[in-house]
């Protein structure tokens, strides 16, 4: 069945060739302690690690007494997070010692989703997972098995496993997060930029919330820059914490950011506020852009987005005056509209026009981190279909990320081919993908579903086999390269700071064991230490630095990376006009179409972050639960008065796909035509004890639309009605 196409060096040879012995234990020894505190009983230890309460991976020092983690402190040498550990980072202790953690492998014994489980030994669990994967591969081809993984240092092993098993069907959290933004910037600059917030003099932040949705170092750098005189202008239909600290807040009509950006360009070009030499040298398409933005007058934009014409003109002039130390902040999550790629491309174009690129205070090119990939040669499977199950539905999908919502539709239809197995690691689509009804049906369509998690998430709740993983404070991870604008291009590693509390297994160990059972063991024939040595093979000083400081910095170039270099675009320049889009039948420059209108007594439902929670994965954390015990629906006073709704009332929120009952918070912090609620509450799972019967699940209500270029989910396209529930 499988032939080793193109494999010239086996995995074992690869590690041998590099002079590394194979055969070390799966888990290496405990991290060397960084400092033994001078207390007489010497039972205190401090260990470096990297926070895993969100993707930022802030450097930390764990204070351990008698084998118990008592405190997590920021690592002062970790420049990317500017020596910060946020509320969630501090609450990592409550994740480690959470009584709701999974402690044994569990097999479903009742109906799917009924919650009847039986403990089974690890060997039996792994035998079963391997047997079922083999059955599915035989019956439906290797592509008949889907693999989904969230943001994590071990995610690369899920991808590696999926590929050697033979499936192209791999989805990540990214198609629920940022891929439309990635597309828009990539197709302008040829890469996805970082933002030099620290050195900026003027920042327009639209559709992002850096003082609650923490991204390091941008969140801290923005505060520092503002103290140094940087102006912050926020466009958000909600009065977020970022809006509260900004110089200006404009409650923009949702879905109209593109026309605002086009009007900025109208003024910048009309008033010749750009540097013609820079534009001529670095960009292509200025004539076409000039012609294109003529129609987008400040008045036309004001009529659409609700921001006064004079403000649009003034902001354009101020932004241009501060250029190139200014920016339209690129944002992070862009899973909002069906035309999000084009919306974000309009952000990219304003920056390109002003030359806010590759220079202090603007957008920055990627730096050299220096970490090496560890290559592998997956076998070839002749019986496989030609492509991913979600292929050819949108023109700009990322091959390696796919689209979760398109994949789910394909699974439900069984077209173009059936998918009957699902392996899920550290991601929770039953909470974080819109239209939960479909996710439930998707789980039900599976012949076998395995979930590797630390708690009984809603996704685990729907599985056949649930495998308990160690938390980040108990496990060894590969190294990871991180970038954060000027702050750093650095490498971190993670080692256990305490012995694992339960008989958990990291996903690396799980996949290695399954690979052995499927006679694919040669592709996992290495220990984590050996893997890390391979990653660090170009950085001879890195391991010492990691042991000494908890972080390794690559002193690479920050600015002027593109001096004398061509851009990775079709024209080899920054593309104001995108020829490839023209060839694909897409608009080569963003064309504004108004968002769907919101009927009377209806609202647009938007999503967004709270500084105390990470998506749906920390609502049940004991420390954070005290801060945010349930979710509420934000509703403007005028809308509330119309329907006789008060703060604390329970309402029914209904969309075209589902509904939920939730308490209301009447607040002026939101536009009259918009409502908002947090994700992660109203769980299906009975294994999350603190949030049982708390709040509603927004995944039940959100429609599952997607960006028509990238296939990224579009989660601000849902219109809802809100009606007061009369107490029985
Ligand atoms: N309604 C709504 N939907 C959203 C968003 C939103 O704001 N609102 N945001 C979107 C965005 S930007 C993103 S990135 C995605 C994120 O979506 P997900 O990738 O689903 O992110 P999390 O909710 O953090 O889920 C992580 C899962 O990993 C588990 N986990 C945590 N630590 C570990 C560990 O150490 N090991 C293992 N094995 N498991 C672990 C958690 O218990 C949880 O089940 O959601 C998207 N969807
Ligand atoms: N505390 C915390 N920090 C996090 C995370 C977390 O879960 N918790 N998650 C991390 C992840 S994975 C991500 S992707 C990032 C996300 O970082 P961001 O993208 O900055 O975060 P969001 O909270 O999604 O912010 C989107 C904002 O857009 C607003 N908005 C809605 N519609 C419109 C519109 O049409 N126009 C404009 N201008 N604004 C609109 C929303 O009200 C919201 O405040 O945060 C990261 N940091
Ligand atoms: S931002 Fe907070 S939760 Fe995220 S990695 Fe840093 S400390 Fe941890
Ligand atoms: Mo995200």
mmCIF file of C-alpha atoms in Angstrom, residues 217-354:
data_model
loop_
_atom_site.group_PDB
_atom_site.id
_atom_site.type_symbol
_atom_site.label_atom_id
_atom_site.label_comp_id
_atom_site.label_asym_id
_atom_site.label_seq_id
_atom_site.Cartn_x
_atom_site.Cartn_y
_atom_site.Cartn_z
ATOM 1 C CA UNK A 217 5.015 42.854 23.089
ATOM 2 C CA UNK A 218 2.420 45.049 21.326
ATOM 3 C CA UNK A 219 0.118 45.431 24.347
ATOM 4 C CA UNK A 220 2.872 46.740 26.609
ATOM 5 C CA UNK A 221 4.704 48.623 23.858
ATOM 6 C CA UNK A 222 1.554 50.538 22.996
ATOM 7 C CA UNK A 223 1.334 51.828 26.570
ATOM 8 C CA UNK A 224 5.006 52.838 26.530
ATOM 9 C CA UNK A 225 4.664 54.499 23.125
ATOM 10 C CA UNK A 226 1.617 56.463 24.316
ATOM 11 C CA UNK A 227 3.562 57.728 27.335
ATOM 12 C CA UNK A 228 6.173 58.892 24.833
ATOM 13 C CA UNK A 229 3.568 60.819 22.841
ATOM 14 C CA UNK A 230 2.163 58.297 20.368
ATOM 15 C CA UNK A 231 -1.469 59.016 19.461
ATOM 16 C CA UNK A 232 -3.950 56.136 19.510
ATOM 17 C CA UNK A 233 -7.172 56.216 17.487
ATOM 18 C CA UNK A 234 -9.527 53.289 18.052
ATOM 19 C CA UNK A 235 -12.359 52.207 15.746
ATOM 20 C CA UNK A 236 -14.592 49.698 17.501
ATOM 21 C CA UNK A 237 -18.370 49.356 17.869
ATOM 22 C CA UNK A 238 -17.634 48.667 21.540
ATOM 23 C CA UNK A 239 -16.021 50.922 24.124
ATOM 24 C CA UNK A 240 -13.248 48.463 24.960
ATOM 25 C CA UNK A 241 -10.459 49.015 27.493
ATOM 26 C CA UNK A 242 -8.293 49.993 24.521
ATOM 27 C CA UNK A 243 -10.914 52.535 23.468
ATOM 28 C CA UNK A 244 -11.057 53.814 27.050
ATOM 29 C CA UNK A 245 -7.317 54.543 27.077
ATOM 30 C CA UNK A 246 -7.185 55.898 23.519
ATOM 31 C CA UNK A 247 -7.009 59.555 22.491
ATOM 32 C CA UNK A 248 -10.018 59.008 20.232
ATOM 33 C CA UNK A 249 -12.707 56.351 20.066
ATOM 34 C CA UNK A 250 -14.962 56.117 17.045
ATOM 35 C CA UNK A 251 -17.862 53.659 17.396
ATOM 36 C CA UNK A 252 -17.676 52.629 13.761
ATOM 37 C CA UNK A 253 -20.623 50.925 12.090
ATOM 38 C CA UNK A 254 -19.574 47.258 11.966
ATOM 39 C CA UNK A 255 -18.340 46.020 8.590
ATOM 40 C CA UNK A 256 -17.434 49.457 7.184
ATOM 41 C CA UNK A 257 -13.710 49.737 7.997
ATOM 42 C CA UNK A 258 -12.783 49.263 4.346
ATOM 43 C CA UNK A 259 -14.457 52.453 3.162
ATOM 44 C CA UNK A 260 -12.813 54.359 6.017
ATOM 45 C CA UNK A 261 -9.385 53.115 4.816
ATOM 46 C CA UNK A 262 -10.208 53.849 1.164
ATOM 47 C CA UNK A 263 -11.166 57.396 2.145
ATOM 48 C CA UNK A 264 -7.848 57.813 4.001
ATOM 49 C CA UNK A 265 -6.113 56.830 0.751
ATOM 50 C CA UNK A 266 -8.361 59.231 -1.201
ATOM 51 C CA UNK A 267 -7.053 62.091 0.935
ATOM 52 C CA UNK A 268 -3.437 60.930 1.128
ATOM 53 C CA UNK A 269 -3.245 60.615 -2.654
ATOM 54 C CA UNK A 270 -5.431 63.656 -3.404
ATOM 55 C CA UNK A 271 -3.370 65.901 -1.131
ATOM 56 C CA UNK A 272 -0.065 64.261 -2.199
ATOM 57 C CA UNK A 273 0.789 63.322 1.371
ATOM 58 C CA UNK A 274 2.967 60.381 0.349
ATOM 59 C CA UNK A 275 6.600 60.101 -0.686
ATOM 60 C CA UNK A 276 6.586 59.651 -4.494
ATOM 61 C CA UNK A 277 10.169 58.398 -4.606
ATOM 62 C CA UNK A 278 9.535 55.638 -2.076
ATOM 63 C CA UNK A 279 6.342 54.658 -3.881
ATOM 64 C CA UNK A 280 8.106 54.531 -7.252
ATOM 65 C CA UNK A 281 10.965 52.455 -5.896
ATOM 66 C CA UNK A 282 9.108 49.999 -3.671
ATOM 67 C CA UNK A 283 5.567 49.585 -4.975
ATOM 68 C CA UNK A 284 3.636 48.743 -8.109
ATOM 69 C CA UNK A 285 0.204 50.046 -9.156
ATOM 70 C CA UNK A 286 0.055 53.624 -7.792
ATOM 71 C CA UNK A 287 -1.683 54.916 -10.931
ATOM 72 C CA UNK A 288 -4.407 52.306 -10.660
ATOM 73 C CA UNK A 289 -4.836 52.935 -6.942
ATOM 74 C CA UNK A 290 -5.063 56.686 -7.552
ATOM 75 C CA UNK A 291 -7.859 56.115 -10.026
ATOM 76 C CA UNK A 292 -9.571 53.535 -7.804
ATOM 77 C CA UNK A 293 -9.825 55.610 -4.615
ATOM 78 C CA UNK A 294 -11.186 58.702 -6.384
ATOM 79 C CA UNK A 295 -14.751 57.495 -5.758
ATOM 80 C CA UNK A 296 -14.200 57.000 -2.013
ATOM 81 C CA UNK A 297 -14.631 60.553 -0.793
ATOM 82 C CA UNK A 298 -14.564 61.302 2.936
ATOM 83 C CA UNK A 299 -18.273 62.099 2.711
ATOM 84 C CA UNK A 300 -19.076 58.748 1.059
ATOM 85 C CA UNK A 301 -17.121 57.025 3.865
ATOM 86 C CA UNK A 302 -18.766 59.111 6.587
ATOM 87 C CA UNK A 303 -22.217 58.159 5.266
ATOM 88 C CA UNK A 304 -21.306 54.475 5.567
ATOM 89 C CA UNK A 305 -19.174 54.204 8.687
ATOM 90 C CA UNK A 306 -20.768 56.910 10.819
ATOM 91 C CA UNK A 307 -17.466 58.690 11.537
ATOM 92 C CA UNK A 308 -17.782 62.422 10.718
ATOM 93 C CA UNK A 309 -16.214 63.580 7.451
ATOM 94 C CA UNK A 310 -13.985 66.168 9.171
ATOM 95 C CA UNK A 311 -12.576 63.478 11.482
ATOM 96 C CA UNK A 312 -11.742 61.206 8.550
ATOM 97 C CA UNK A 313 -9.909 64.056 6.788
ATOM 98 C CA UNK A 314 -8.069 65.056 9.958
ATOM 99 C CA UNK A 315 -7.048 61.489 10.813
ATOM 100 C CA UNK A 316 -5.707 60.972 7.263
ATOM 101 C CA UNK A 317 -3.577 64.109 7.545
ATOM 102 C CA UNK A 318 -2.327 63.269 11.036
ATOM 103 C CA UNK A 319 -1.447 59.705 10.048
ATOM 104 C CA UNK A 320 0.444 60.966 6.980
ATOM 105 C CA UNK A 321 2.186 63.670 8.996
ATOM 106 C CA UNK A 322 3.545 61.047 11.404
ATOM 107 C CA UNK A 323 4.561 58.631 8.596
ATOM 108 C CA UNK A 324 6.661 56.565 8.274
ATOM 109 C CA UNK A 325 6.466 56.298 12.084
ATOM 110 C CA UNK A 326 2.746 55.599 11.932
ATOM 111 C CA UNK A 327 0.514 52.671 11.173
ATOM 112 C CA UNK A 328 -2.889 51.207 10.634
ATOM 113 C CA UNK A 329 -2.288 48.388 13.111
ATOM 114 C CA UNK A 330 -2.592 45.085 11.219
ATOM 115 C CA UNK A 331 -4.680 43.417 13.949
ATOM 116 C CA UNK A 332 -4.714 39.765 14.791
ATOM 117 C CA UNK A 333 -8.081 38.026 14.718
ATOM 118 C CA UNK A 334 -9.723 38.693 11.368
ATOM 119 C CA UNK A 335 -12.446 36.033 11.466
ATOM 120 C CA UNK A 336 -15.128 38.669 11.117
ATOM 121 C CA UNK A 337 -16.565 39.344 7.646
ATOM 122 C CA UNK A 338 -17.085 37.543 4.346
ATOM 123 C CA UNK A 339 -14.785 40.105 2.691
ATOM 124 C CA UNK A 340 -12.183 40.205 5.470
ATOM 125 C CA UNK A 341 -9.220 39.519 3.188
ATOM 126 C CA UNK A 342 -10.094 42.653 1.225
ATOM 127 C CA UNK A 343 -10.838 44.632 4.406
ATOM 128 C CA UNK A 344 -7.396 43.803 5.786
ATOM 129 C CA UNK A 345 -5.800 44.439 2.416
ATOM 130 C CA UNK A 346 -7.179 47.976 2.654
ATOM 131 C CA UNK A 347 -5.326 48.293 6.006
ATOM 132 C CA UNK A 348 -2.160 47.016 4.323
ATOM 133 C CA UNK A 349 -2.537 49.483 1.449
ATOM 134 C CA UNK A 350 -2.711 52.551 3.712
ATOM 135 C CA UNK A 351 0.557 51.440 5.323
ATOM 136 C CA UNK A 352 2.138 50.752 1.930
ATOM 137 C CA UNK A 353 1.075 54.127 0.587
ATOM 138 C CA UNK A 354 2.667 55.939 3.520
#
